[in-house]
Every structure is written in C-alpha cells, then in structure tokens.
XYZ file of C-alpha atoms in Angstrom:
575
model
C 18.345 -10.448 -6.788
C 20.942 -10.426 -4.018
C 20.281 -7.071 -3.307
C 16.636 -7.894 -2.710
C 17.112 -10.686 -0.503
C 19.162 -8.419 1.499
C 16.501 -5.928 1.765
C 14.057 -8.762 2.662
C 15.988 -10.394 5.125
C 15.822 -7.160 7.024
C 12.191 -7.349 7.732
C 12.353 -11.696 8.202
C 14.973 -10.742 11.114
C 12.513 -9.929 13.984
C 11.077 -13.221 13.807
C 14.374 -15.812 13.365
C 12.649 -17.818 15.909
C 9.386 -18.775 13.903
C 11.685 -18.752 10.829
C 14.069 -21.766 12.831
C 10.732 -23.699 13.441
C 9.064 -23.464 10.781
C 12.175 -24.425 8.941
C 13.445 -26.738 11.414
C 9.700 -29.167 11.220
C 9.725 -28.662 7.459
C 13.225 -30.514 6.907
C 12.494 -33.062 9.554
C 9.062 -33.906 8.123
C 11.206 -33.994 4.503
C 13.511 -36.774 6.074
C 10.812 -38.686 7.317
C 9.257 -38.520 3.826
C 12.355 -39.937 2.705
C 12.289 -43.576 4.709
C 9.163 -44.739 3.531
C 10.602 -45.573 0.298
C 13.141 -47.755 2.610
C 10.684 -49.317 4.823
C 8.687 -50.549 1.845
C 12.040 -52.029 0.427
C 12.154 -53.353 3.760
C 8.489 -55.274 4.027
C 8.917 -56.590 0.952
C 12.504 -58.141 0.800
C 12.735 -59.339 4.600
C 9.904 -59.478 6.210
C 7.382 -60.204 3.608
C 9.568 -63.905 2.615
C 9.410 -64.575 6.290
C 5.858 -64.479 6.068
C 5.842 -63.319 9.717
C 2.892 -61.178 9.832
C 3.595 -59.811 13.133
C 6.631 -58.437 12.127
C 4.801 -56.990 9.421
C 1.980 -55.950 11.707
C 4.837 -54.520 13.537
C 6.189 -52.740 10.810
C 3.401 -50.907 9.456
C 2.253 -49.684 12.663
C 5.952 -48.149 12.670
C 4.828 -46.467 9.536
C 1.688 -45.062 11.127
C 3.922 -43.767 13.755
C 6.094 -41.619 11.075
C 3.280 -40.887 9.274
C 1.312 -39.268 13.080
C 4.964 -37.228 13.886
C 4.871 -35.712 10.126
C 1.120 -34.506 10.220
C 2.141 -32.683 13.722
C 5.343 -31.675 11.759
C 2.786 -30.414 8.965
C 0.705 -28.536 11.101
C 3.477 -27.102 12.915
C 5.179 -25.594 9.930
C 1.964 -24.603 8.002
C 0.172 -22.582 11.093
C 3.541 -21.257 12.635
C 5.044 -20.790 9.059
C 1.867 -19.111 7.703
C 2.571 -17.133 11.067
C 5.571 -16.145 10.388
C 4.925 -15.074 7.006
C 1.968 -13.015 8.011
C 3.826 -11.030 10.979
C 6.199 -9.968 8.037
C 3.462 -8.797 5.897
C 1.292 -6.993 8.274
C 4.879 -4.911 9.747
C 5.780 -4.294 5.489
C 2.036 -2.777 4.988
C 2.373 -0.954 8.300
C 6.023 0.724 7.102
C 4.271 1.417 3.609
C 1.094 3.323 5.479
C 3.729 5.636 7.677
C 5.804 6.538 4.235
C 2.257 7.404 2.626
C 1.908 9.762 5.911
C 5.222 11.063 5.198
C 5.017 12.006 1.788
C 3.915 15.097 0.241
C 1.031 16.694 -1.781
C 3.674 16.860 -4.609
C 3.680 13.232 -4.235
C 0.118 12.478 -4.261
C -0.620 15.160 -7.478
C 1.585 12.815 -9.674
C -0.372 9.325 -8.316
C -3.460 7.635 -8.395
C -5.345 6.817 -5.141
C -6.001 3.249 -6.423
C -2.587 2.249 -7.368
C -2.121 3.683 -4.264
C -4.451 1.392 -2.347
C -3.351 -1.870 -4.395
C 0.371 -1.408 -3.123
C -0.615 -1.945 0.429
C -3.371 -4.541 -0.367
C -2.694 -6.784 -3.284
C 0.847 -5.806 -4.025
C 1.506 -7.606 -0.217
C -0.811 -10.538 -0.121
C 1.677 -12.617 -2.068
C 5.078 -11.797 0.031
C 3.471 -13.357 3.448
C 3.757 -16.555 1.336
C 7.029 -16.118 -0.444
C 8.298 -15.017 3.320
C 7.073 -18.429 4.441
C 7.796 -20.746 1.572
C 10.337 -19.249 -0.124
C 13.985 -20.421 1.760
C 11.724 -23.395 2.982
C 11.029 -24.781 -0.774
C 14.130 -24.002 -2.038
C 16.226 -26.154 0.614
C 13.455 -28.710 1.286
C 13.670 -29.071 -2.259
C 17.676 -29.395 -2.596
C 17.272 -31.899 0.190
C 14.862 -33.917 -1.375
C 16.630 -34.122 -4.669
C 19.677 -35.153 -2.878
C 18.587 -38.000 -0.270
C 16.451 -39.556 -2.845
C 19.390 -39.665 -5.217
C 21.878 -40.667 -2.482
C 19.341 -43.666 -1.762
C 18.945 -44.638 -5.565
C 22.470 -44.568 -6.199
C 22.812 -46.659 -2.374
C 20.077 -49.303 -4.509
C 21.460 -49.424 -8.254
C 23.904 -46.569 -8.908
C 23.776 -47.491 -12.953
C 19.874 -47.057 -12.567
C 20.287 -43.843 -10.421
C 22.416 -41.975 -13.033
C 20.279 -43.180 -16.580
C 17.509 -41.045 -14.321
C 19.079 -38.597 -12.848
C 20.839 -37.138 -15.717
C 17.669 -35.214 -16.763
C 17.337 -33.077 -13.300
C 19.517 -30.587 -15.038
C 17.222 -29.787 -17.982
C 14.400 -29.609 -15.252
C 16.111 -26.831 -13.325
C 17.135 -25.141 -16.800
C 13.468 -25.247 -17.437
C 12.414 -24.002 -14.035
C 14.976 -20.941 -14.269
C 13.989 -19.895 -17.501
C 10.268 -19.485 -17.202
C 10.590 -18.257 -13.624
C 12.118 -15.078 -15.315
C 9.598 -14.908 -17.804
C 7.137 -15.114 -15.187
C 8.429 -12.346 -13.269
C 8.015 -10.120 -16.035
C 4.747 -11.332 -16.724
C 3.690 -10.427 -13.216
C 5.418 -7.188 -13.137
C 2.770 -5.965 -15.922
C -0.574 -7.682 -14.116
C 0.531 -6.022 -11.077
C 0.600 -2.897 -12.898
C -2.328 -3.704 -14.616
C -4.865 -4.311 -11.573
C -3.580 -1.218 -10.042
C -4.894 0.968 -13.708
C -8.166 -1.645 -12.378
C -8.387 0.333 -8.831
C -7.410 3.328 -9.864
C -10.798 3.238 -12.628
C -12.818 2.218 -9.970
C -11.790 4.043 -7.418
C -12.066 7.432 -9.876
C -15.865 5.822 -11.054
C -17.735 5.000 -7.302
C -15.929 7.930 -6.069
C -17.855 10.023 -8.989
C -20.338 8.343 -8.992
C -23.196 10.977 -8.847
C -21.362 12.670 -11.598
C -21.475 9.800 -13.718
C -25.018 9.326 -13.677
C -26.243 12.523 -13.797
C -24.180 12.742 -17.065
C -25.682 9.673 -17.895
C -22.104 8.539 -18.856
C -22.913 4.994 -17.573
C -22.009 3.469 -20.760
C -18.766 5.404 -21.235
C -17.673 4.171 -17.952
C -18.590 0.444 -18.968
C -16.112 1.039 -22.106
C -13.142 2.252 -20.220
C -13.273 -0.412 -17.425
C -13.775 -2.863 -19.955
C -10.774 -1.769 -21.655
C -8.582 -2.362 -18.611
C -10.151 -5.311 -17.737
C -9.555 -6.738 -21.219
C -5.603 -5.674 -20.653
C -5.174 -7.140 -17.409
C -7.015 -10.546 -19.246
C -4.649 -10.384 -21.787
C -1.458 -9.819 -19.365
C -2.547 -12.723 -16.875
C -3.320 -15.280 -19.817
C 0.564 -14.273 -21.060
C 1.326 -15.740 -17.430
C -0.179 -18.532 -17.412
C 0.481 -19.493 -20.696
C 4.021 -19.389 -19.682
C 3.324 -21.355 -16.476
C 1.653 -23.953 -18.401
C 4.187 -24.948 -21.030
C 6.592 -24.780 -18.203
C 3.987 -27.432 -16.822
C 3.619 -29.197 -19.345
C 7.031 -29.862 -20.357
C 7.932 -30.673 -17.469
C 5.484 -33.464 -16.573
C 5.967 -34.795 -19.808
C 10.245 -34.959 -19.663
C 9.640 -36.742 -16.010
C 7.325 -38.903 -16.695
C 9.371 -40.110 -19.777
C 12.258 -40.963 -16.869
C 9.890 -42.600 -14.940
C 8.617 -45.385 -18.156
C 12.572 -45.349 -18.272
C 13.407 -46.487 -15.219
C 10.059 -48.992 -14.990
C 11.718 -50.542 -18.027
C 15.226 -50.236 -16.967
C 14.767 -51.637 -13.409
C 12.271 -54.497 -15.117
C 15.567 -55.366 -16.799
C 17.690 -55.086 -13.838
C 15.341 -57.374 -11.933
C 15.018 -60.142 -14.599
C 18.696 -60.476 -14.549
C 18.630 -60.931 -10.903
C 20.742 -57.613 -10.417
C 17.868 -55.945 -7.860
C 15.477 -57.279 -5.653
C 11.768 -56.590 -6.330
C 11.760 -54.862 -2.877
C 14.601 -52.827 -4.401
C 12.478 -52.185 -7.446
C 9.310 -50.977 -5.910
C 11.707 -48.789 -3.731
C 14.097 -47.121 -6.494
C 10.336 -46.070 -8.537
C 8.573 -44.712 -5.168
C 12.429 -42.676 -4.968
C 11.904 -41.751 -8.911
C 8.859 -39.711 -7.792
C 10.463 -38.161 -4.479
C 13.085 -36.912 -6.731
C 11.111 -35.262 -9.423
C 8.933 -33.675 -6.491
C 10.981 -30.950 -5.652
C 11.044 -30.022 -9.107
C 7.480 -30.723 -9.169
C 7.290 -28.105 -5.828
C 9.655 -25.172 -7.421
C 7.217 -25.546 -11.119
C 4.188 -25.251 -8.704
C 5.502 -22.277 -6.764
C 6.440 -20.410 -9.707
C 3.528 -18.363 -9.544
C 3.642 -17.579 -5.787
C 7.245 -16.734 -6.462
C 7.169 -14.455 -9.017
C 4.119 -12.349 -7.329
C 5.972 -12.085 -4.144
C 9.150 -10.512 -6.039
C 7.356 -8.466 -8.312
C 5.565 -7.307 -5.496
C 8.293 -6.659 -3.456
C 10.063 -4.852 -5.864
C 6.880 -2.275 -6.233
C 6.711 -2.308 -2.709
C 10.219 -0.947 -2.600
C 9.466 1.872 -5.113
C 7.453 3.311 -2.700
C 9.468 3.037 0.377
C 12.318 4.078 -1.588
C 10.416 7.615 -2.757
C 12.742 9.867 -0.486
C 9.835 12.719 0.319
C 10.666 16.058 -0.826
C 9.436 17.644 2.062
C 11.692 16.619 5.260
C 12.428 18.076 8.746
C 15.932 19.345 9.701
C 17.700 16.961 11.847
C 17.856 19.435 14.488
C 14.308 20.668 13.888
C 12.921 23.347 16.754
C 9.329 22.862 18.597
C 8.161 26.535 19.323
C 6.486 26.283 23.042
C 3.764 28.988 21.673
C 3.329 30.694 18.477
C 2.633 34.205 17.580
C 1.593 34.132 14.003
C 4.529 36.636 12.873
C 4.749 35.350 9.053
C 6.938 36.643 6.492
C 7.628 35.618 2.611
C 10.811 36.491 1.187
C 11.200 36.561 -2.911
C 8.870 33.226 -2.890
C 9.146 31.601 -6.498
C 7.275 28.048 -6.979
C 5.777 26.483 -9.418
C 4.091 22.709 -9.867
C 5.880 19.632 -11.740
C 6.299 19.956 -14.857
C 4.463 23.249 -14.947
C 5.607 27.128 -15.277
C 6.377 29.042 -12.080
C 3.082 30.044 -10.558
C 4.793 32.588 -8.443
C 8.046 34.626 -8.777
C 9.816 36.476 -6.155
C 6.589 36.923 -4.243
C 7.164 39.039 -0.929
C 4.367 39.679 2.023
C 4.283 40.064 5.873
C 1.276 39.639 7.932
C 1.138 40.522 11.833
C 0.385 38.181 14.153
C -3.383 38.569 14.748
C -3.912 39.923 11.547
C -6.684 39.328 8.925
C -5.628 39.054 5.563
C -7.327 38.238 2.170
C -5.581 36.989 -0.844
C -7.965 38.076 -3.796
C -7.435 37.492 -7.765
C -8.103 35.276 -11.216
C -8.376 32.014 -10.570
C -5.225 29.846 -11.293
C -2.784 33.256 -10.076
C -1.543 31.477 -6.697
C -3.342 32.192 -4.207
C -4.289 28.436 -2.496
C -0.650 27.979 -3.747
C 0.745 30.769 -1.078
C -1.616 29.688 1.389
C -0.390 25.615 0.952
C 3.517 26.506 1.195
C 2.558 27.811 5.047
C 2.240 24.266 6.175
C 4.808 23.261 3.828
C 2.267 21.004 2.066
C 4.869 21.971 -0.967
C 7.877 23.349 -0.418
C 9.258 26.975 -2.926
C 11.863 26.355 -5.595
C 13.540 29.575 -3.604
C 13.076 32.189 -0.965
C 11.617 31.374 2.792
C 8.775 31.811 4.525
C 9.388 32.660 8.169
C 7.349 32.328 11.401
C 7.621 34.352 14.440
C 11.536 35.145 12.880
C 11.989 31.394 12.614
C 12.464 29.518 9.042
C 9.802 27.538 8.619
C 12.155 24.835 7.570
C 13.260 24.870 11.032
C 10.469 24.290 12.619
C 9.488 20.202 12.865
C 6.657 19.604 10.788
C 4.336 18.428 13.770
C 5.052 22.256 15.481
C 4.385 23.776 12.526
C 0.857 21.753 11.543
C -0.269 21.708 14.759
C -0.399 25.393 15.177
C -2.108 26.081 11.551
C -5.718 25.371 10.923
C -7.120 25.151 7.646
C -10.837 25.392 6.364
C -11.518 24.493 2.502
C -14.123 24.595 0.212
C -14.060 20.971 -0.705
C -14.193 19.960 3.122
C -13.468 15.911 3.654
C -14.918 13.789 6.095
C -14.012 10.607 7.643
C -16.725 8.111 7.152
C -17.929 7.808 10.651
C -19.958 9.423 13.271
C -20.021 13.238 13.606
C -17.842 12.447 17.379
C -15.470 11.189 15.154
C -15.081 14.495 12.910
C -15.536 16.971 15.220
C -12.810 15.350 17.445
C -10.675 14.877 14.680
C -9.746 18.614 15.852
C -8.436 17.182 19.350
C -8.468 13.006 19.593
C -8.919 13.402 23.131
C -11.415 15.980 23.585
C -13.845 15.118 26.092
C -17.525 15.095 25.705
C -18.322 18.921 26.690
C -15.595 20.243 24.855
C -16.937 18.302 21.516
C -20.489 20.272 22.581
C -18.570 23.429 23.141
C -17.556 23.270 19.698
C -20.385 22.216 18.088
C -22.267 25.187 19.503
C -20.031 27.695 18.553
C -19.670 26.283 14.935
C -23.873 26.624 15.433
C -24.173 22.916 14.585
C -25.758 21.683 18.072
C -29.179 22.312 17.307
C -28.752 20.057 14.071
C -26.946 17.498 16.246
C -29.447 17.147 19.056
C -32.132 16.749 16.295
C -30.383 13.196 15.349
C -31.956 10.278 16.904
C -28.227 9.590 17.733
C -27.010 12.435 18.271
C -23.080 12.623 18.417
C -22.793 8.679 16.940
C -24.733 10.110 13.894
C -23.201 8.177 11.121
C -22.571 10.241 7.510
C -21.485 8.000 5.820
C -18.392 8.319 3.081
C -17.315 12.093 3.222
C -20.422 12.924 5.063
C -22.964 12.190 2.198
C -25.735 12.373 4.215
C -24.708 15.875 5.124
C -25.260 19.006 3.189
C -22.751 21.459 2.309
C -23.376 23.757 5.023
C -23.639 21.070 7.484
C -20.082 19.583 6.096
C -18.911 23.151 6.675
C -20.055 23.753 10.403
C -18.505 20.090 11.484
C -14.905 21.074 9.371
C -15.351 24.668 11.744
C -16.226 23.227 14.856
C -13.304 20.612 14.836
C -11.001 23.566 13.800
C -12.680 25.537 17.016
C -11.186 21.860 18.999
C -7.914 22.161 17.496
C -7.739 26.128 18.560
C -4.585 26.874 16.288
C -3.142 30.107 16.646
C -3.276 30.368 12.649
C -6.175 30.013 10.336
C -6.712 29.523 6.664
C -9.886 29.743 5.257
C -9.504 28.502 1.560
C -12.916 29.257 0.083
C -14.668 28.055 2.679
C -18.005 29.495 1.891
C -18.054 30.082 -1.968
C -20.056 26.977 -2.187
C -22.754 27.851 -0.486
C -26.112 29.696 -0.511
C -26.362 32.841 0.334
C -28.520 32.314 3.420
C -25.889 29.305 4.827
C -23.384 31.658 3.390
C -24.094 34.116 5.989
C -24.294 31.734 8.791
C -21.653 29.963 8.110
C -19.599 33.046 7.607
C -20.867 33.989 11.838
C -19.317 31.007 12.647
C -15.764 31.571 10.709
C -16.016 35.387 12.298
C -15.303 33.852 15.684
C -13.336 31.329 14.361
C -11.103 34.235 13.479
C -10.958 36.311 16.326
C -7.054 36.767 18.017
C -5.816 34.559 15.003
C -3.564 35.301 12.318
C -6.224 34.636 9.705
C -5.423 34.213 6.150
C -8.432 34.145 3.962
C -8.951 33.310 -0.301
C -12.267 34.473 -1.542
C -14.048 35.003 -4.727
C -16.850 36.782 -3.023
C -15.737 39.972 -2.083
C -18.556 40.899 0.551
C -17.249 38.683 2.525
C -13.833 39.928 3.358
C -14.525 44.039 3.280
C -13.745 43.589 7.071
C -10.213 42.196 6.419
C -7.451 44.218 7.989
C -5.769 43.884 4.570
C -6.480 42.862 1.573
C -3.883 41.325 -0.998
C -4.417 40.983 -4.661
C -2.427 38.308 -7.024
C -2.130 38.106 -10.600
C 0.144 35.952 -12.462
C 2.272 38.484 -12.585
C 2.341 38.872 -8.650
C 0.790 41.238 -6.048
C -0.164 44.111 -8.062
C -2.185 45.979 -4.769
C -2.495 45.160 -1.015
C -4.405 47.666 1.388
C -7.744 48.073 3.065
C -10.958 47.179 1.247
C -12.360 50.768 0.714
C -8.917 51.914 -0.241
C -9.049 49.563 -2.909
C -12.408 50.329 -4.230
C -11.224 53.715 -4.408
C -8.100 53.163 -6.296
C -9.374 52.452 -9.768
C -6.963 48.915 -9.451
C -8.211 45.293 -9.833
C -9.934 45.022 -6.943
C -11.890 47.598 -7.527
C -13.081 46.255 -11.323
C -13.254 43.165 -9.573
C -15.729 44.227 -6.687
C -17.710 46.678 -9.193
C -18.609 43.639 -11.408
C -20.047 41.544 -8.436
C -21.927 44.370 -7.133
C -23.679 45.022 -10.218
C -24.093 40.994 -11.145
C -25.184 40.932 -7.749
C-alpha cells in the first residue's frame, strides 16, 4: 500500500496547490463544525437563564455567520477539490492512451479491445474521487474524532471515556471489510471489462451475427457475464452492508448509553443541561468520521483496485523499443536485407527459421505460398510491428533496430486486405496519409487512387461521412481511399498485403491500376493469392513452412516444375 501511494503521489504532485486548498477549506470548515456543539452549550447555560433575548438574537446570528463561511468553505473544497481530482484523472488516462500507442501488435494479439477500453474509461472514473477525498477524509476524519473527544472529555471526562472506548472496534470494523472490499472490487472490475470485451466483439460483428441468425446465442453468453458481474457486485455490497449495519447498530448503542449516562450525570447535578445537550450533539460528531470512512468504503476500494489495474498497464514494458541512440535516416533507399530470420508467435511454434532474402531498392517483389507459411509475418517484422526471436533485418546497411521507430514507419507504407477506416469524413482518411495536406494535394490523391469521380458524386463531397470503418463504403471504395492516403504519405517502401484478393474481378483490375502507380520507383513488397496479379513482379519469392523453397521471375517459375508452378497451373485451370 505504501508503494502505491508513492506511485500516486507522483501524479497528485503537479497540482500541490489545489491539493493545499482544497485541504486547507476542508479542515477549516471541520473546525467550524466543531463549535456549534459549544455555542449551543453556550445559549443554553448563559444566555438562555439570562433570558436576554438580544444576546440570544445576537448569538444565533453568530451561528448564521459560521454556518455562511462553511457553505463558501463547502463549495470551495467540493468544486476546486473535484478539480483537482479530475486534472489527475484526465493526465492518468492521457499517460495510459500514449503506452497503448507504444505497445506492440504482440501486445494487442494477447488482449481484448474492451478490457482495453474499460481501463481508460471505467477503471479511472473512481481515482478522480479517491485523488480528491482520499487524504482529505482520512485527516478530516482523525480531526474530527479527536476535537470532539478533546471537548467531551473538556465537559465530563468519565462520560467521554464510557463512549469513547468503542471507537476502536469501529476502526477494527472499518479495516477489515475495507480489505474485503478491495478484493471484491478487484473481481467486478475484471468482470465489466469480460462485459466490454462481449460487446465490443458482438456490435463490432454484428452483421455476422445476424446473418447467422446467432441472435439468441449472443443473448446466452452476455447473459452469462452479466449474471457473473451480478453475482460479484452483490458479494460487495453484501460486505458493505454488514459493515453498515454493524456499525450503525454498535454506535447507536453508545449513543442510548450516553443519553442514559449523562441523564444520570445531570440528575445528580454533576453537568449542566447545556452541558448535556452539548456532550450528545459531540456523541454524533464523533461517530461521523467513522460514519464518513464506512461511507467511502466503496469509493475507496474502486479507486485502489483501479489504480492497481491501471498500473498493470503502464507497467507492461513494450517489447518493441528504440535504441537510446536511435538514427533518423535523412532519405531512404529501400536497400533491405534478412539475415537467418527465425520468429514465431506466443506461445506458438516458430513460423520461420533462419529465413534469408535481399531485395533492391526499387524492386518489386512477391512473397507467394500456403496460407499460414509466413508471409504477412515477413512483411510485419519490416516495420517492426513484431520483432524476430534472432537474426536482423537491415535497411539501406542500417539495423533496423537502429533506426527510431518514427524513421522507420514513416518511410514504409502498407496496404491490407482488411483496410480500416476512421469513422469520419473521407478528408479525414485520405489525409490520414499526410495530417497537413492541403486541399489540392488531398484531390491529387484521390485522382490518382481513381476515387475523384466517386467523391465529386457526394452531395458533400470531401466531408462525406462513412461512418464506423467506412460502412457506407464498398470494398473497392475502402480500397481506393486506403491507396490514395498511401499516394499522400509517398513512402519510399510499399507493402501491399492482399490488397485486392477481396475483390471482384472487375474492381480487381481497377484497383490493381491504381496500386501499379502506387508502385512505381518503390521498393514494393507484395503477398498475393492470385497469381495474375503479380506475373509482372521483378521477383517472385515462394514460402512454405519449411522456408523459401524458390525465388525468381514469374515465367521462370512456371517453367520449373516447383510450387509455383502447381500453384499457378491450378488457378489457371479453376479459372
């Protein structure tokens, strides 16, 4: 626990100021809470036998004066506290969104995108208001407990120790179920996130769901989390309420206690009946702090359990890093070399061994072969989306572990099959290429990814919305606006990951125009199934589990009886 407050202290220290005044109007609106008590004892004992009822008029308008300065206090320390709280929150979820930018594909293939999501949205919500009540309750609190028992013992110190001897057991209480409810929390957190993650996997395949009619299927497995995360929050709260329960009943007990006790006191003439009235409204004040910490249990144990799954993630050291002394190439060739490459996925047999290639800058090469033998796996350890268990890949002579990540990306454009888009406006794509292309440059693009004519036939043109991954796009469509923002980014290095297989033949062809020019004075490195469309390749590279087994031109290989030639016989003749 110390270790955390250490590591939350860290983020509270840019804002020490709003922390002193939030704290400072808290502890001063405490101590005013503590005199009314006293002023009451004071009407009633002296100014009440006067019967002076100006100095009582007096007296209470004193009290409305405390009373105005602690509502300002009040405000101050809720807004500016609240504040405080917030600013601490909103820096946290903006460190968590720059790791997720920094981790790696590796990273993502093990984790769902709604657990994801719920650490940087529900995870925080709960540490803005342990930041701001946290240290606040817990010394308010202390405070509280120890004027009020200062000013009972000040009034009848017999009385003031018959009540107070039951704090202890209170705080007992308080500590015990506040680990319990940690625990408790640390499941439901865990719990909600399984919640995302299902929904995020059902509205995400959505269309897939219904057109397997699998609505019903769905239903069950949601229901089945939700009925978990039901059961885990009831645990919680069932803790929270015996811990409720018990204790209202144990102070409530002291409080019949000392009504009879101080009854006795007074009848023997041994307190005052201004005294009396005073040492009960004290009995409450001193039970409210434990009162506070029972009712801030909950906020308490979400903000730590968050924090502590917050930390997970920042803690996740990314397996792909730059070199301290990382080099920015002014201008790239697109030289590339692999040396003995051997990688293979978590938990997972190698999916290459001692793999070794060179392609010449300006060269267009094709990685052909069974699916599931490597190739997007060669073409994704370019960009070092994963980095090999051994060998190196080099770039113009250069290691690309040398190179910073942001020289190496920026200079390598890649094309999918599955292409995403933003959910936006087709501006917004396309100049995802270059964020500050201007307007005739996004044109320029468009036209030579052939997508203009489509775009000037929108009623709004550029600030077409999509919608989420371009929906209201077809495939082809989704494929010219992925081309023409590679066409902005103009990288001197091009994958093209089976970036037309999905297609009709007829889009096929055009789209397959527009990745020619894409190509031309680029190192281009291409995976296909269809073999038609990469007989123009300078070179063409076959894979099999068992590692390149041919590489040459595409009518050598056709002639040479290999794979590729089985391969390309087959498709003609299904063809």
């Amino acid at each position: 626990m110390i270790q955390l407050l250490r590591r939350f202290y860290t983020y509270a220290k840019p804002y020490k100021g709003l922390f002193y005044l939030d704290f400072f109007c808290a502890v001063l609106c405490g101590a005013l809470e503590l005199s009314f008590p006293l002023i009451v004892n004071y009407v009633i004992d002296d100014l009440l036998p006067s019967g002076d009822i100006q100095l009582i008029l007096w007296a209470c308008l004193g009290l409305l004066v405390v009373y105005g300065i602690s509502s300002v206090l009040q405000y101050v320390f809720t807004y500016w506290g609240h504040q405080f709280g917030i600013s601490i929150e909103t820096d946290m979820r903006r460190k968590l969104f720059d790791q997720y930018q920094r981790l790696s594909f590796r990273f993502y293939d093990n984790n769902k995108t709604g657990n994801l999501t719920t650490r940087i949205t529900n995870d925080l919500l709960d540490i803005g208001e342990l930041a701001h009540h946290g240290p606040e309750d817990i010394f308010i609190a202390g405070m509280t407990l120890v004027g009020s028992f200062t000013l009972m013992m000040y009034i009848n110190w017999q009385l003031a120790i018959m009540t107070f001897i039951i704090v202890p057991l209170l705080l007992w209480l308080a500590g015990l179920f506040f680990q319990r409810m940690t625990l408790a929390y640390n499941h439901m957190f865990s719990d909600i996130a399984s919640i995302n993650a299902r929904v995020e996997d059902n509205i995400g395949g959505i269309r897939v769901v219904q057109a397997f009619a699998n609505e019903a299927y769905e239903k069950s497995l949601f229901a089945e989390n939700n009925k978990k995360f039901f059961v885990t929050k009831m645990k919680g709260y069932k803790i929270m309420a015996k811990n409720f329960s018990i204790s209202y009943m144990l102070t409530r007990m002291v409080s019949v206690f000392a009504m009879l006790c101080g009854a006795w006191f007074v009848i023997n003439d041994k307190m005052s009946y201004g005294e009396f009235i005073s040492f009960l409204l004290l009995t409450n004040l001193l039970y409210q702090p434990i009162n506070k910490l029972n009712t801030a249990l909950e906020s308490y144990t979400k903000g730590v359990a968050g924090f502590k799954r917050y930390l997970e993630i920042i803690d996740e050291v990314p397996d792909i890093r730059e070199a301290p002394d990382a080099i920015n190439l002014p201008s790239v060739r697109g030289d590339i070399h692999y040396k003995n490459i051997t990688f293979g996925y978590e938990g997972h047999a190698n999916v290459l061994s001692n793999v070794s290639f060179s392609i010449r800058a300006g060269e267009t090469v094709a990685f052909v072969g069974p699916s599931g033998a490597g190739k997007s796996t060669i073409c994704s350890l370019l960009p070092r989306f994963y980095d090999p268990g051994q060998g190196v890949i080099t770039l113009d002579g250069i290691d690309i572990k040398d190179l910073s990540l942001n020289c190496l990306r920026t200079n390598i454009g890649v094309v999918q099959q599955d292409v995403f888009l933003f959910s936006g406006t087709l501006r917004d794509n396309i100049a995802y290429g270059m964020l500050n292309a201007g307007e005739a440059e996004i044109w320029e693009a468009a036209r030579r990814a052939r997508i203009d004519d489509f775009i000037r036939s929108q009623p709004d043109g550029l600030d077409t919305v999509i919608g989420e991954r371009g929906v209201k796009l077809s495939g082809g469509q989704k494929q010219r606006v992925a081309i023409a923002r590679m066409f902005l980014k103009n990288p001197p290095i091009l994958i093209l990951d089976e970036a037309t297989s999905a297609l009709d033949t007829e889009t096929e062809l055009l789209i397959q125009q527009s990745l020619d020019e894409l190509s031309k004075g680029r190192t281009t490195l291409i995976i296909a199934h269809r073999l038609a469309t990469i007989k123009n390749a300078d070179r063409i590279i076959v894979v099999t589990d068992k590692g390149i087994s041919e590489q040459g031109h595409h009518n050598e290989l056709v002639t040479g009886n290999g794979l590729y030639s089985r391969l390309y016989t087959a498709q003609f003749r299904s063809g």
